[in-house]
XYZ file of N, CA, C and O in Angstrom:
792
model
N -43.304 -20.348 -19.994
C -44.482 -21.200 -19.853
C -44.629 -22.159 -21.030
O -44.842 -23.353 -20.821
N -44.507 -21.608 -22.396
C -44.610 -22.537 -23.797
C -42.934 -23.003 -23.776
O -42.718 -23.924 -24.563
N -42.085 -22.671 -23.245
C -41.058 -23.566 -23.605
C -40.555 -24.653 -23.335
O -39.942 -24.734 -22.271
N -40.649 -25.772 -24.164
C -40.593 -27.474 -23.538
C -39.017 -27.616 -22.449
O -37.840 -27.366 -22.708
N -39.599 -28.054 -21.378
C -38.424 -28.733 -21.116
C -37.856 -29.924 -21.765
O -38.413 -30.792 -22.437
N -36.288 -29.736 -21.323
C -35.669 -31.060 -22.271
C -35.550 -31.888 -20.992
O -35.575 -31.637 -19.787
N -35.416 -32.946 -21.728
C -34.501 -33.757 -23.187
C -36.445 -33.809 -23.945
O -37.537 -33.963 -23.399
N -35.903 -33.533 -25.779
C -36.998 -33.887 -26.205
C -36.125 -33.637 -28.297
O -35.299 -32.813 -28.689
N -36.473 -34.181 -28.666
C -35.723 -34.535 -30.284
C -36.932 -33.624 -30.968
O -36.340 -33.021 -31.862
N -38.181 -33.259 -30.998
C -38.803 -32.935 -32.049
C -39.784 -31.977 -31.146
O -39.783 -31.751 -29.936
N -40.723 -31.446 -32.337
C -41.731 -30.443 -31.564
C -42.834 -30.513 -32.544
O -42.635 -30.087 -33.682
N -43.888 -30.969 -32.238
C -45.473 -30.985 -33.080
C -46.648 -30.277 -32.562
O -47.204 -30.519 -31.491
N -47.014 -29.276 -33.517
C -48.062 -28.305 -32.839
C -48.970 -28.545 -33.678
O -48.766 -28.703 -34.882
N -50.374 -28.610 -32.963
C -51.467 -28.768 -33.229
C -51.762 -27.221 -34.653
O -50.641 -26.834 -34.980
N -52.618 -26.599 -35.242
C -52.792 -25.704 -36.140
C -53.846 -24.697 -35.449
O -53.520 -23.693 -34.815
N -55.065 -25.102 -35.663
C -56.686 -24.059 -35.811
C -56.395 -23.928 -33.967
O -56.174 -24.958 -33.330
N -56.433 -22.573 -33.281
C -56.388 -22.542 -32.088
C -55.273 -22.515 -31.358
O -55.191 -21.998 -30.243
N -54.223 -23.163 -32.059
C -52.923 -23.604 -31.171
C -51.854 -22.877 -31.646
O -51.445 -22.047 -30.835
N -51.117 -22.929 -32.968
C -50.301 -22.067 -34.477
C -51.295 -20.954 -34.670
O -51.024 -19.753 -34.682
N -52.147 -21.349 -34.777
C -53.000 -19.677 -35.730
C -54.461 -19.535 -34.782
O -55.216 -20.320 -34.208
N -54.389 -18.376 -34.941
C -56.178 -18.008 -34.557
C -56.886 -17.558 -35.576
O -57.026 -16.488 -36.169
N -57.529 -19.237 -35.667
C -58.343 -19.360 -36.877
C -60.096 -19.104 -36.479
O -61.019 -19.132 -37.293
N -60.193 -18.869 -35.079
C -61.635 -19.172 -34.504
C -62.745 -18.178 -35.676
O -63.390 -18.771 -36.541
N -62.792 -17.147 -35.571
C -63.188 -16.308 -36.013
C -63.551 -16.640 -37.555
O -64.755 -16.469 -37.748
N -62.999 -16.977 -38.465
C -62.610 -17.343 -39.582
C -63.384 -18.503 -39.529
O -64.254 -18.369 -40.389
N -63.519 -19.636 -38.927
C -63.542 -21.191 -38.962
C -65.023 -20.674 -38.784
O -65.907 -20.904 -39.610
N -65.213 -19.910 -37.555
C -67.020 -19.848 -37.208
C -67.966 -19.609 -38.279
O -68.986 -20.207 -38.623
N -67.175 -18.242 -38.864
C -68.149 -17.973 -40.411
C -68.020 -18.477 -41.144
O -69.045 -18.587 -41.817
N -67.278 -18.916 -41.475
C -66.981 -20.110 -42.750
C -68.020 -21.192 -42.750
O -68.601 -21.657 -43.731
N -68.195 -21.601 -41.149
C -68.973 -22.809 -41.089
C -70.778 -22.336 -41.113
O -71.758 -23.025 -41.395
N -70.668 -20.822 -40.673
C -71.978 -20.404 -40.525
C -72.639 -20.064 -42.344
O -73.722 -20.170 -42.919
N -71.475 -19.696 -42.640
C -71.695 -19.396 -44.084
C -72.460 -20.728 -44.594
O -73.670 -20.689 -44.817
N -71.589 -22.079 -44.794
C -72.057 -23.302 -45.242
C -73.283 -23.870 -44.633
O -73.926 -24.683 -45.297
N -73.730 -23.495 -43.299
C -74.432 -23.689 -43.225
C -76.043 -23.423 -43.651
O -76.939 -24.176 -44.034
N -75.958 -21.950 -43.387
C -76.699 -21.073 -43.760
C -77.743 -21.613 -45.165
O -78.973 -21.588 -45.185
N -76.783 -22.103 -46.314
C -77.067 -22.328 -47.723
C -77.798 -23.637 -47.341
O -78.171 -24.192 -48.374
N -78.110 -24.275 -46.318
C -78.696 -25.195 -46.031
C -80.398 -25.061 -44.793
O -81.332 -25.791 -44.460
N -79.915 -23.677 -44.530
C -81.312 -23.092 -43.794
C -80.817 -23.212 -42.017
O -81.518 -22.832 -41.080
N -79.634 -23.751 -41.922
C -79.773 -23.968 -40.826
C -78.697 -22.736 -40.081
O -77.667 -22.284 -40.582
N -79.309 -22.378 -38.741
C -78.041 -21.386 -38.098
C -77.861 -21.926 -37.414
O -78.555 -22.766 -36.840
N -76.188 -21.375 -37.176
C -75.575 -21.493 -36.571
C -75.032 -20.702 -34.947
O -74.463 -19.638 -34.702
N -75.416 -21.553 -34.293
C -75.173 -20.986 -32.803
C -73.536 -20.466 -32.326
O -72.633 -21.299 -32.403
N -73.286 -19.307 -31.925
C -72.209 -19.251 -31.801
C -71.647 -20.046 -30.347
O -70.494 -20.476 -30.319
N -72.286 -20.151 -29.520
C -72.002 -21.030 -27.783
C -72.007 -22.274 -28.038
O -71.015 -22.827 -27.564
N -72.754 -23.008 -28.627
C -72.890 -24.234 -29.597
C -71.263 -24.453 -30.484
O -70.367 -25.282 -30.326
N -71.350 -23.807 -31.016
C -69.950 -24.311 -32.010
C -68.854 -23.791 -31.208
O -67.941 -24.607 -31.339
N -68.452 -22.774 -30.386
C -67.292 -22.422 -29.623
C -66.930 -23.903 -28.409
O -65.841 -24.335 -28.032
N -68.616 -24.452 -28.001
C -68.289 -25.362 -27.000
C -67.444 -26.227 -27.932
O -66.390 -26.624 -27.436
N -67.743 -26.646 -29.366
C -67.363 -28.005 -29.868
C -66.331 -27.567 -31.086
O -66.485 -28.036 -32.214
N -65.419 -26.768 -30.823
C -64.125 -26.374 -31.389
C -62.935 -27.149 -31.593
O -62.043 -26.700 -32.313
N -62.854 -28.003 -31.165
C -61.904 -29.526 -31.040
C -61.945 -30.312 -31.604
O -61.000 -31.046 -31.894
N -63.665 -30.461 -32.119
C -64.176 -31.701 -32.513
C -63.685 -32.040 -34.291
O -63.724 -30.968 -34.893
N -63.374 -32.881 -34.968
C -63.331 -32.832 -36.236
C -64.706 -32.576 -37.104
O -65.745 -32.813 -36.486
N -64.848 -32.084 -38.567
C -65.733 -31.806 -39.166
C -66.476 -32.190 -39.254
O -67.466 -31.499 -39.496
N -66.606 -33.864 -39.103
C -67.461 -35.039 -39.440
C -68.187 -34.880 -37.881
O -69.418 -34.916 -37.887
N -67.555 -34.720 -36.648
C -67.813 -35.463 -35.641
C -68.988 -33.936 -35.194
O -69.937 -34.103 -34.428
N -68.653 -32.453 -35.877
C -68.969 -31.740 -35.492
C -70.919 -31.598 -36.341
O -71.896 -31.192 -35.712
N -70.941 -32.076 -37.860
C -71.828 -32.102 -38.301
C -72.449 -33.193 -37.792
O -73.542 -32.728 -37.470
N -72.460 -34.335 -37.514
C -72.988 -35.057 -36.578
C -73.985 -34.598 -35.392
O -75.207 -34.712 -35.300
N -73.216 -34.147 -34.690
C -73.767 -33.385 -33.574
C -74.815 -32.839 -34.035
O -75.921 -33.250 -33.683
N -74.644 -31.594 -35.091
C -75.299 -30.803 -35.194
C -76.845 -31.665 -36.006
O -78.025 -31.339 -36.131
N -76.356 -32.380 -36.245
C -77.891 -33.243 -36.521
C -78.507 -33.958 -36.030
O -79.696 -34.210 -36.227
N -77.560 -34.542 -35.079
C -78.291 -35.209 -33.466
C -79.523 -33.969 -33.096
O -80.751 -34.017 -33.025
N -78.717 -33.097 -32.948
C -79.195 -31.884 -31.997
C -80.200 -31.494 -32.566
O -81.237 -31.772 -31.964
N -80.358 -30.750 -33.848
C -81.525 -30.415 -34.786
C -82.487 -31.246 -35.454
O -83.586 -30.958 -35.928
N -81.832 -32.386 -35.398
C -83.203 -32.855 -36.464
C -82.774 -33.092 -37.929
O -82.906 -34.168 -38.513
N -82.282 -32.042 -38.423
C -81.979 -31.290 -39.712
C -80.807 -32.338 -40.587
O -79.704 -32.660 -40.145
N -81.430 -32.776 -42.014
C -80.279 -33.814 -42.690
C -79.685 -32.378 -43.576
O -80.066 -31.234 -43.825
N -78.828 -33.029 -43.777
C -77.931 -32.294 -44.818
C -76.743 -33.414 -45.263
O -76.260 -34.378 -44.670
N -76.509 -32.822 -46.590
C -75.078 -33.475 -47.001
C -73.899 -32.831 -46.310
O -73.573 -31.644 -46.304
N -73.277 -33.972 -45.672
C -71.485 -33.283 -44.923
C -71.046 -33.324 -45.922
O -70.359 -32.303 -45.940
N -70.906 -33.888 -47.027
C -69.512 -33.314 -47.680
C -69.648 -32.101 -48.223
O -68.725 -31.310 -48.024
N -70.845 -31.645 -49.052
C -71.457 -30.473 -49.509
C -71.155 -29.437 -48.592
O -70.471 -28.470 -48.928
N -71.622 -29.578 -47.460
C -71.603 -28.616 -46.001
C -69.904 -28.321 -45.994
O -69.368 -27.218 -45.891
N -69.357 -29.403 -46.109
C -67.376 -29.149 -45.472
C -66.814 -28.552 -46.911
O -65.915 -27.728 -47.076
N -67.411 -29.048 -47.637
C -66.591 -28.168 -49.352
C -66.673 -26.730 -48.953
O -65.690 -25.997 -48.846
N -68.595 -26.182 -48.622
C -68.609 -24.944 -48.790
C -67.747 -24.316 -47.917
O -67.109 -23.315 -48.243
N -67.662 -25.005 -46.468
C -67.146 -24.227 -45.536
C -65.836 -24.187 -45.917
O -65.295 -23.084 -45.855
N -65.101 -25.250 -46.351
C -63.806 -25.305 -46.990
C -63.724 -23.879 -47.960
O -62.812 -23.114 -47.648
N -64.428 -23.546 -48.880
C -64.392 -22.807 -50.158
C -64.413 -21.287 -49.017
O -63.485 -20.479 -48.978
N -65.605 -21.194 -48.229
C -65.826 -20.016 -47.821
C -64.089 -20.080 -46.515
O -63.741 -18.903 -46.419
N -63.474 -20.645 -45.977
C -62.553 -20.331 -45.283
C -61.585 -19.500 -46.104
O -61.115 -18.371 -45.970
N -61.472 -20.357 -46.899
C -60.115 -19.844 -48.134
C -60.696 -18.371 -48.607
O -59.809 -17.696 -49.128
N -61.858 -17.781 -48.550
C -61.742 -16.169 -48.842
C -61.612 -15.778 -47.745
O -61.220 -14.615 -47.647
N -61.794 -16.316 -46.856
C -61.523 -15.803 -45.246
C -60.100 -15.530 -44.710
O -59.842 -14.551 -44.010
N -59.091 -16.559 -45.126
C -57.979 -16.764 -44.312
C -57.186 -15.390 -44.459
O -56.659 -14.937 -43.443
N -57.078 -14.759 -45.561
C -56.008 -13.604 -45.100
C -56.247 -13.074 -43.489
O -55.265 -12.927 -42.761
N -57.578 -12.810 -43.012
C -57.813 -12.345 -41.388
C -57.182 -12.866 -40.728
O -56.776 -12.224 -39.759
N -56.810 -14.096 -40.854
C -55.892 -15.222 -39.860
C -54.627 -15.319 -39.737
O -53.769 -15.824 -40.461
N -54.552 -14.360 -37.960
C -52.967 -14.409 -37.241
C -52.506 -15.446 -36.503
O -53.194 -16.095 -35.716
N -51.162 -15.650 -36.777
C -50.455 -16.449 -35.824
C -50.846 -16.243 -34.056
O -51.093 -15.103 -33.662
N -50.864 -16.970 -33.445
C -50.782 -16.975 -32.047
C -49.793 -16.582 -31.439
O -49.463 -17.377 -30.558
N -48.934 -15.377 -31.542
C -47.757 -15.208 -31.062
C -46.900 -15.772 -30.210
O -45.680 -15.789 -30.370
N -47.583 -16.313 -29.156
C -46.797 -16.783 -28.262
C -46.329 -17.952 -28.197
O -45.469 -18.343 -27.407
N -47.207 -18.943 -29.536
C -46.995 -20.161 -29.295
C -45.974 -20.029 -30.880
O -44.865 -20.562 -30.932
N -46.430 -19.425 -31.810
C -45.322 -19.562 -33.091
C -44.276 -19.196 -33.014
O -43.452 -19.589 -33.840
N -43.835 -18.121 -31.784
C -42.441 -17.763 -31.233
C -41.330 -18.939 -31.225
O -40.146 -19.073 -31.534
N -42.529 -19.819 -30.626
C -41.260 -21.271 -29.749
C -41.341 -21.655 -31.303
O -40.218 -21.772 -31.794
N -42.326 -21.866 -32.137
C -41.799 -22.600 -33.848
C -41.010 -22.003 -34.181
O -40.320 -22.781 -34.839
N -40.433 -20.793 -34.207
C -39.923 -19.854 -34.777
C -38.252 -19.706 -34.247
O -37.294 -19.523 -34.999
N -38.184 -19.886 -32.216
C -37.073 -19.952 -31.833
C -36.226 -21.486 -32.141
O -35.052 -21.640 -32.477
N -37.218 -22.449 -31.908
C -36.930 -23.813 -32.423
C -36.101 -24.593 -33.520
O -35.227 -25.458 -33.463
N -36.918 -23.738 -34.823
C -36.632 -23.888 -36.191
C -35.146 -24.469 -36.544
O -34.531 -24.329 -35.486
N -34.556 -24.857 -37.185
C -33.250 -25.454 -37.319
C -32.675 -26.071 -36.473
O -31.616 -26.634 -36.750
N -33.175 -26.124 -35.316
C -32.819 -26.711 -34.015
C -33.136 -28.207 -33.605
O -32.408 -29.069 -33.114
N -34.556 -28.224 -33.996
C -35.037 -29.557 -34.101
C -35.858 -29.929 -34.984
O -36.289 -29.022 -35.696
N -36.322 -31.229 -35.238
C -37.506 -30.969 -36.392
C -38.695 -30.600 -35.806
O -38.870 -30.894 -34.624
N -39.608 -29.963 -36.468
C -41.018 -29.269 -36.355
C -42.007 -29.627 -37.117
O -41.844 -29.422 -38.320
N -43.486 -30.344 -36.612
C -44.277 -30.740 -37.689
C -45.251 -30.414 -37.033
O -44.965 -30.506 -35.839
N -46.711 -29.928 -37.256
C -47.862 -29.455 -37.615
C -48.752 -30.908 -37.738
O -48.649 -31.687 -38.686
N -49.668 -31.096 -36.534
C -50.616 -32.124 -36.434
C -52.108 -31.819 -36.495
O -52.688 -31.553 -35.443
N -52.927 -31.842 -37.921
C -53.901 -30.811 -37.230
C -55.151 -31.947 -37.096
O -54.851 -33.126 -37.284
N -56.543 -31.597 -36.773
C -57.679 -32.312 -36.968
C -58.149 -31.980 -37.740
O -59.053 -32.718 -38.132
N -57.897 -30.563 -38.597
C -58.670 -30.015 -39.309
C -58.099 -30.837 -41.287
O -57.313 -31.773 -41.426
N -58.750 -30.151 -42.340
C -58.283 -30.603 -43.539
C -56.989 -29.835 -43.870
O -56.553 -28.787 -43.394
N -56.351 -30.904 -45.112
C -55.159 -30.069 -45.367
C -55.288 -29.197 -45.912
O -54.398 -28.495 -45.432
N -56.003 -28.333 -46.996
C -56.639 -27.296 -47.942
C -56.628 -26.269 -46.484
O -55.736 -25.425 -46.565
N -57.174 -26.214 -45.613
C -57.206 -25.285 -44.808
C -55.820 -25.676 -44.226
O -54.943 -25.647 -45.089
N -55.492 -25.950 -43.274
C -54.192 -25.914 -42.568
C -53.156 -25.004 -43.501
O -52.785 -23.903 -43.094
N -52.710 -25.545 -44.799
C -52.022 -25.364 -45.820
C -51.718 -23.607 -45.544
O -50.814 -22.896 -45.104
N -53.538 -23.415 -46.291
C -53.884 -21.692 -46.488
C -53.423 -21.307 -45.420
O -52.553 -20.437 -45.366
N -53.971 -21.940 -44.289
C -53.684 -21.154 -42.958
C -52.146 -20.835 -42.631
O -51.662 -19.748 -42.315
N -51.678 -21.744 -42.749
C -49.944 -21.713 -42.604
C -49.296 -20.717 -43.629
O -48.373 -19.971 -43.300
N -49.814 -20.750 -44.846
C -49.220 -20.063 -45.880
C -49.301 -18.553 -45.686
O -48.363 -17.758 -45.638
N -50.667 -18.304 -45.580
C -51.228 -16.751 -45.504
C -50.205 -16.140 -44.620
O -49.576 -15.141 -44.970
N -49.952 -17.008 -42.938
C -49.263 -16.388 -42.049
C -48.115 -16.307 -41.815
O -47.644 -15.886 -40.759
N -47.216 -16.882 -43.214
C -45.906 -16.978 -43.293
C -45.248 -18.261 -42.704
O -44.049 -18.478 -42.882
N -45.934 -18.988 -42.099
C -45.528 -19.639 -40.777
C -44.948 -21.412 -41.860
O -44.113 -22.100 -41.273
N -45.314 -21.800 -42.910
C -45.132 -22.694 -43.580
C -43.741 -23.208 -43.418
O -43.466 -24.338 -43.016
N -42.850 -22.248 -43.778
C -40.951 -22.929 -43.849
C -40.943 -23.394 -42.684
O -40.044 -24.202 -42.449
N -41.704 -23.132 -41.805
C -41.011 -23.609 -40.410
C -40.746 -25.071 -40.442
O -39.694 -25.585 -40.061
N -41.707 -25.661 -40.891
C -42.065 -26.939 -40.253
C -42.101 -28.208 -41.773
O -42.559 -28.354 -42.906
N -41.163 -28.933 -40.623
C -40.509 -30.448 -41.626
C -41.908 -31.204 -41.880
O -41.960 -31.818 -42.946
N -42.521 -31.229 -41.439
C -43.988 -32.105 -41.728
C -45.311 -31.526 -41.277
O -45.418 -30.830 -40.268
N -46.148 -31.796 -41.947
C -47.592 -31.415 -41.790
C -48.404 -32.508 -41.784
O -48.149 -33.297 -42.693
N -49.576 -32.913 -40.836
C -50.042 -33.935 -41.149
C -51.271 -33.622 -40.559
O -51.369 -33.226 -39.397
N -52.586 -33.851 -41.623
C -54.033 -33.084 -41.041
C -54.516 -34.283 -41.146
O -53.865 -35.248 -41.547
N -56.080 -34.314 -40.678
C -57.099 -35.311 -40.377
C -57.104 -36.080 -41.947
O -57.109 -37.311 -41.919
N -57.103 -35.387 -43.346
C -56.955 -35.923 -44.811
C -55.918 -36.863 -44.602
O -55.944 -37.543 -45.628
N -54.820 -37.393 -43.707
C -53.810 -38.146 -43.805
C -54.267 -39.539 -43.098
O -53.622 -40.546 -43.391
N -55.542 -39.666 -42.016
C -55.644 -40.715 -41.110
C -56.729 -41.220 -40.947
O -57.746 -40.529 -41.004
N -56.769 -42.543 -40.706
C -58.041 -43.350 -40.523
C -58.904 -42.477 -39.459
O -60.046 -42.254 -39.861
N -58.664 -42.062 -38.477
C -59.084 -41.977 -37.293
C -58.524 -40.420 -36.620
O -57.542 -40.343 -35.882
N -59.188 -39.486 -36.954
C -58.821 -37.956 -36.030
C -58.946 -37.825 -34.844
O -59.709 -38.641 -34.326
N -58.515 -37.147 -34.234
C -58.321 -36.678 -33.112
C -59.527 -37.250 -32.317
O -60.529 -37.509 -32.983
N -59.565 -37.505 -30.838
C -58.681 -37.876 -29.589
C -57.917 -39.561 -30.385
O -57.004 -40.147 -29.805
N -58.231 -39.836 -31.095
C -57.250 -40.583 -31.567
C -55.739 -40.668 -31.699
O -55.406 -39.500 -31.497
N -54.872 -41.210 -31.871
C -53.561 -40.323 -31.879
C -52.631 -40.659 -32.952
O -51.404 -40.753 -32.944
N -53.787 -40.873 -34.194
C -53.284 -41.193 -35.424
C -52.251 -40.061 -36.263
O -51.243 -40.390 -36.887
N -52.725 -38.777 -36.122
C -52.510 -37.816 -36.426
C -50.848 -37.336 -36.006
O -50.059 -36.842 -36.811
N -50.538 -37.637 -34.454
C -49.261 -37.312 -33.734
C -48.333 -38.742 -34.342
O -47.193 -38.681 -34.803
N -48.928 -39.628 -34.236
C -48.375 -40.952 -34.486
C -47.293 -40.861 -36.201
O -46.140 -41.140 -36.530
N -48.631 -40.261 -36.925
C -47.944 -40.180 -38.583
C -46.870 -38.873 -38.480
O -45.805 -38.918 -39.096
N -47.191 -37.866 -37.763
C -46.069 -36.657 -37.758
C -44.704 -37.423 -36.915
O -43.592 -37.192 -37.390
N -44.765 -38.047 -36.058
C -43.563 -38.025 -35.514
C -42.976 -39.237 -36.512
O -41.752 -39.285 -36.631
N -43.344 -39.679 -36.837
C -42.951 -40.918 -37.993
C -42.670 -39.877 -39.405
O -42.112 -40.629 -40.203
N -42.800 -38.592 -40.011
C -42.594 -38.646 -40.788
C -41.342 -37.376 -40.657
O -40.694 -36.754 -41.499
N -41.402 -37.360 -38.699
C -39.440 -36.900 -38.687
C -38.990 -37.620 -38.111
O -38.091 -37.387 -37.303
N -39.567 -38.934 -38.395
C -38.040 -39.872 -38.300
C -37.867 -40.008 -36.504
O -36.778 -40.290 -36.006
N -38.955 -39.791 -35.770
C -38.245 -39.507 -34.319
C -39.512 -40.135 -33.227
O -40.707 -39.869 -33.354
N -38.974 -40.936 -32.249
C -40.007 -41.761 -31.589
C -41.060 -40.999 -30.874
O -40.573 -39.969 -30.409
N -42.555 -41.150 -30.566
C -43.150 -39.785 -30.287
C -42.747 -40.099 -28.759
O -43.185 -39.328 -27.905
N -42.177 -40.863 -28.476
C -41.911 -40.368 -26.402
C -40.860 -39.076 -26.196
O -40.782 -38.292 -25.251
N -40.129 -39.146 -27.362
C -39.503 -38.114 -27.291
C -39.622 -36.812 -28.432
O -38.799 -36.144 -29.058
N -41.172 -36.850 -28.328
C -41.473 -35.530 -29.136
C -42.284 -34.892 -27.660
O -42.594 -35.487 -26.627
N -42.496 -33.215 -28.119
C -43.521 -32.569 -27.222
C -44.439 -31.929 -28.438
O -44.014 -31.346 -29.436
N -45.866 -32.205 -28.069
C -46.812 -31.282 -28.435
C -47.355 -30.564 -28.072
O -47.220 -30.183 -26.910
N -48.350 -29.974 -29.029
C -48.390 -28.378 -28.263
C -50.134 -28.366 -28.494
O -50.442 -28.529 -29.675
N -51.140 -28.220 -27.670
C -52.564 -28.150 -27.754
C -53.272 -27.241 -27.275
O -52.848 -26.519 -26.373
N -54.470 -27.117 -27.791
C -55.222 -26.113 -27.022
C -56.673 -26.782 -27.054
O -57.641 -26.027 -27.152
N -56.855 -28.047 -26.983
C -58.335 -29.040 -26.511
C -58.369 -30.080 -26.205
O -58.167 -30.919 -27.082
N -58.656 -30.555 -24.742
C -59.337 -31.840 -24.357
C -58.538 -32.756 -25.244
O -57.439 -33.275 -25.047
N -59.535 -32.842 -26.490
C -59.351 -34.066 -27.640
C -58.078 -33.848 -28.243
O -57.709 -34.644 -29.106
N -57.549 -33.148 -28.007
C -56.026 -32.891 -28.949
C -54.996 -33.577 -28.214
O -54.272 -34.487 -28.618
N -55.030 -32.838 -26.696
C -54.058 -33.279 -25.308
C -54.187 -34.885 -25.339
O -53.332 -35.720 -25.047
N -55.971 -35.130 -25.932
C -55.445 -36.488 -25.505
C -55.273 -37.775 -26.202
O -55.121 -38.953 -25.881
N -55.386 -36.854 -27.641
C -54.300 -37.502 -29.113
C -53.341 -38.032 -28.701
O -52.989 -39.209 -28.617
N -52.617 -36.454 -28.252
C -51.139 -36.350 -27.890
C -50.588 -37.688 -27.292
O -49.941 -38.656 -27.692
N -51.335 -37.133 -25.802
C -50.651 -38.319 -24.731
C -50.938 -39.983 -24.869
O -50.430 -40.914 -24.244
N -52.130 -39.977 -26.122
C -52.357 -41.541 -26.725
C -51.246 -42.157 -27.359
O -50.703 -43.258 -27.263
N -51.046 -41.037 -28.096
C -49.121 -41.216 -28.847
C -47.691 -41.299 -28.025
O -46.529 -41.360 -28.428
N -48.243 -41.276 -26.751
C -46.966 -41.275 -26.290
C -46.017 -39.692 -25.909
O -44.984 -39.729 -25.241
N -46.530 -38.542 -26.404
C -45.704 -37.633 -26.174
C -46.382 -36.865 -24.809
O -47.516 -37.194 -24.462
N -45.625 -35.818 -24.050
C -45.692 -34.714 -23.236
C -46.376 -33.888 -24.323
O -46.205 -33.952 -25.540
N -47.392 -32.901 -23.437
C -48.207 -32.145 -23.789
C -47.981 -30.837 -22.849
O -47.837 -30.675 -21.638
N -48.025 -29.813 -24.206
C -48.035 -28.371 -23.500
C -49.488 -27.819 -23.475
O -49.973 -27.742 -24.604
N -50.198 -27.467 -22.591
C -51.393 -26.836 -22.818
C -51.372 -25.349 -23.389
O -51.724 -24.548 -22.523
N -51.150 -24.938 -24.245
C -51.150 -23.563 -24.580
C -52.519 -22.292 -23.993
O -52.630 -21.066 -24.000
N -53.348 -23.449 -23.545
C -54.712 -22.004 -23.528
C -54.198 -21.350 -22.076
O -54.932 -20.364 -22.000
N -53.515 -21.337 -21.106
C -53.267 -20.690 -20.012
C -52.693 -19.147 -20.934
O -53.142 -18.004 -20.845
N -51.480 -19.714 -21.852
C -50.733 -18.761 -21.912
C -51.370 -17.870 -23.551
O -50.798 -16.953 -24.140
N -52.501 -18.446 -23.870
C -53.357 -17.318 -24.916
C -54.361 -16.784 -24.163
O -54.977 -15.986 -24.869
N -54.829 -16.848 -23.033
C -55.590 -16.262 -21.802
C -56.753 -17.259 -21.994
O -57.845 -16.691 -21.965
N -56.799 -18.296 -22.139
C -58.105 -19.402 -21.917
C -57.962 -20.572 -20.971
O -57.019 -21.346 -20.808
N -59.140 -20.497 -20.393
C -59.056 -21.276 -19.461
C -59.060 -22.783 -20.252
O -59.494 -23.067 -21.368
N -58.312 -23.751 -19.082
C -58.321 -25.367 -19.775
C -59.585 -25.723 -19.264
O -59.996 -25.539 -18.118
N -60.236 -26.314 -20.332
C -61.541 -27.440 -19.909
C -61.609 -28.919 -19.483
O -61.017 -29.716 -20.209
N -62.048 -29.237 -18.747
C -61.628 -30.828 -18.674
C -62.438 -31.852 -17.610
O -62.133 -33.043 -17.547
């Protein structure tokens, strides 16, 4: 089910959700930062908007509430509080398999929405880092995800045109990074038992 059909030169997987299951981790982290600001955090609320980048997600959350706060203050803490978090955070087995069977085979790069400080930890903690020739998080691009700035700079920094890369997603806004860039898209949530939204 996760294995690309060919012809395809490269392979770029999304990170938080897709490489690692970071959900758990990402929720408290963010509930933590929030918290220091008075505000809670809904868990149905933030699971719906799991895709969204940091900026696009504190936004919301102030549309919705009312409530000002500083984002960068808010994304440091949650940043600071992930990083005591991440040892909890496992690979997705089924999808780091194909990084894993892949590896030397073709190049492999890591597209995330999220920051590089997290991606990094996240990759590191789970061993999963050597895999992959490039990394390229939302800290690298004008414009995150459904944008397709993100796929655009990874397949450019292996050297390889993105029509002939495949990525690998697990949201709406990621799939449709992807296919903005030009590449085939694997939906991974069938095969981690989640249904696709759309």
């Amino acid at each position: 089910m996760l294995n690309p059909d060919p012809p395809y030169a490269a392979l770029i997987f999304d990170c938080d959700g897709t490489l690692l299951d970071t959900a758990a981790a990402n929720e408290s982290a963010w509930r933590t930062a929030l918290g220091k600001w008075g505000i809670e955090l809904d868990s149905g609320w933030y699971r719906a908007r799991t895709g969204l980048p940091a900026d696009a997600l504190m936004t919301e959350l102030t549309a919705e509430t009312g409530r000002e706060f500083d984002h960068a203050a808010v994304r440091a803490a949650a940043l600071d509080a992930y990083s005591r978090l991440v040892g909890v955070v496992e690979p997705h087995e089924p999808v780091a398999a194909v990084a894993r069977a892949q590896h030397g085979r073709v190049p492999l790069a890591v597209a995330s929405g999220g920051s590089r400080r997290g991606v990094e930890e996240g990759l590191r903690a789970t061993g999963l880092r050597p895999l992959f020739d490039a990394v390229v998080t939302r800290d690298d691009v004008r414009y995150g995800k459904p944008a397709p700035d993100v796929y655009v700079l990874a397949a450019e920094r292996l050297e390889v045109d993105p029509a002939h890369c495949v990525a690998y997603e697990d949201t709406d806004e990621g799939a449709a990074a992807a296919l903005a860039a030009g590449m085939r898209v694997i939906d991974v949530r069938p095969a981690l038992g989640r249904a696709a939204t759309s």
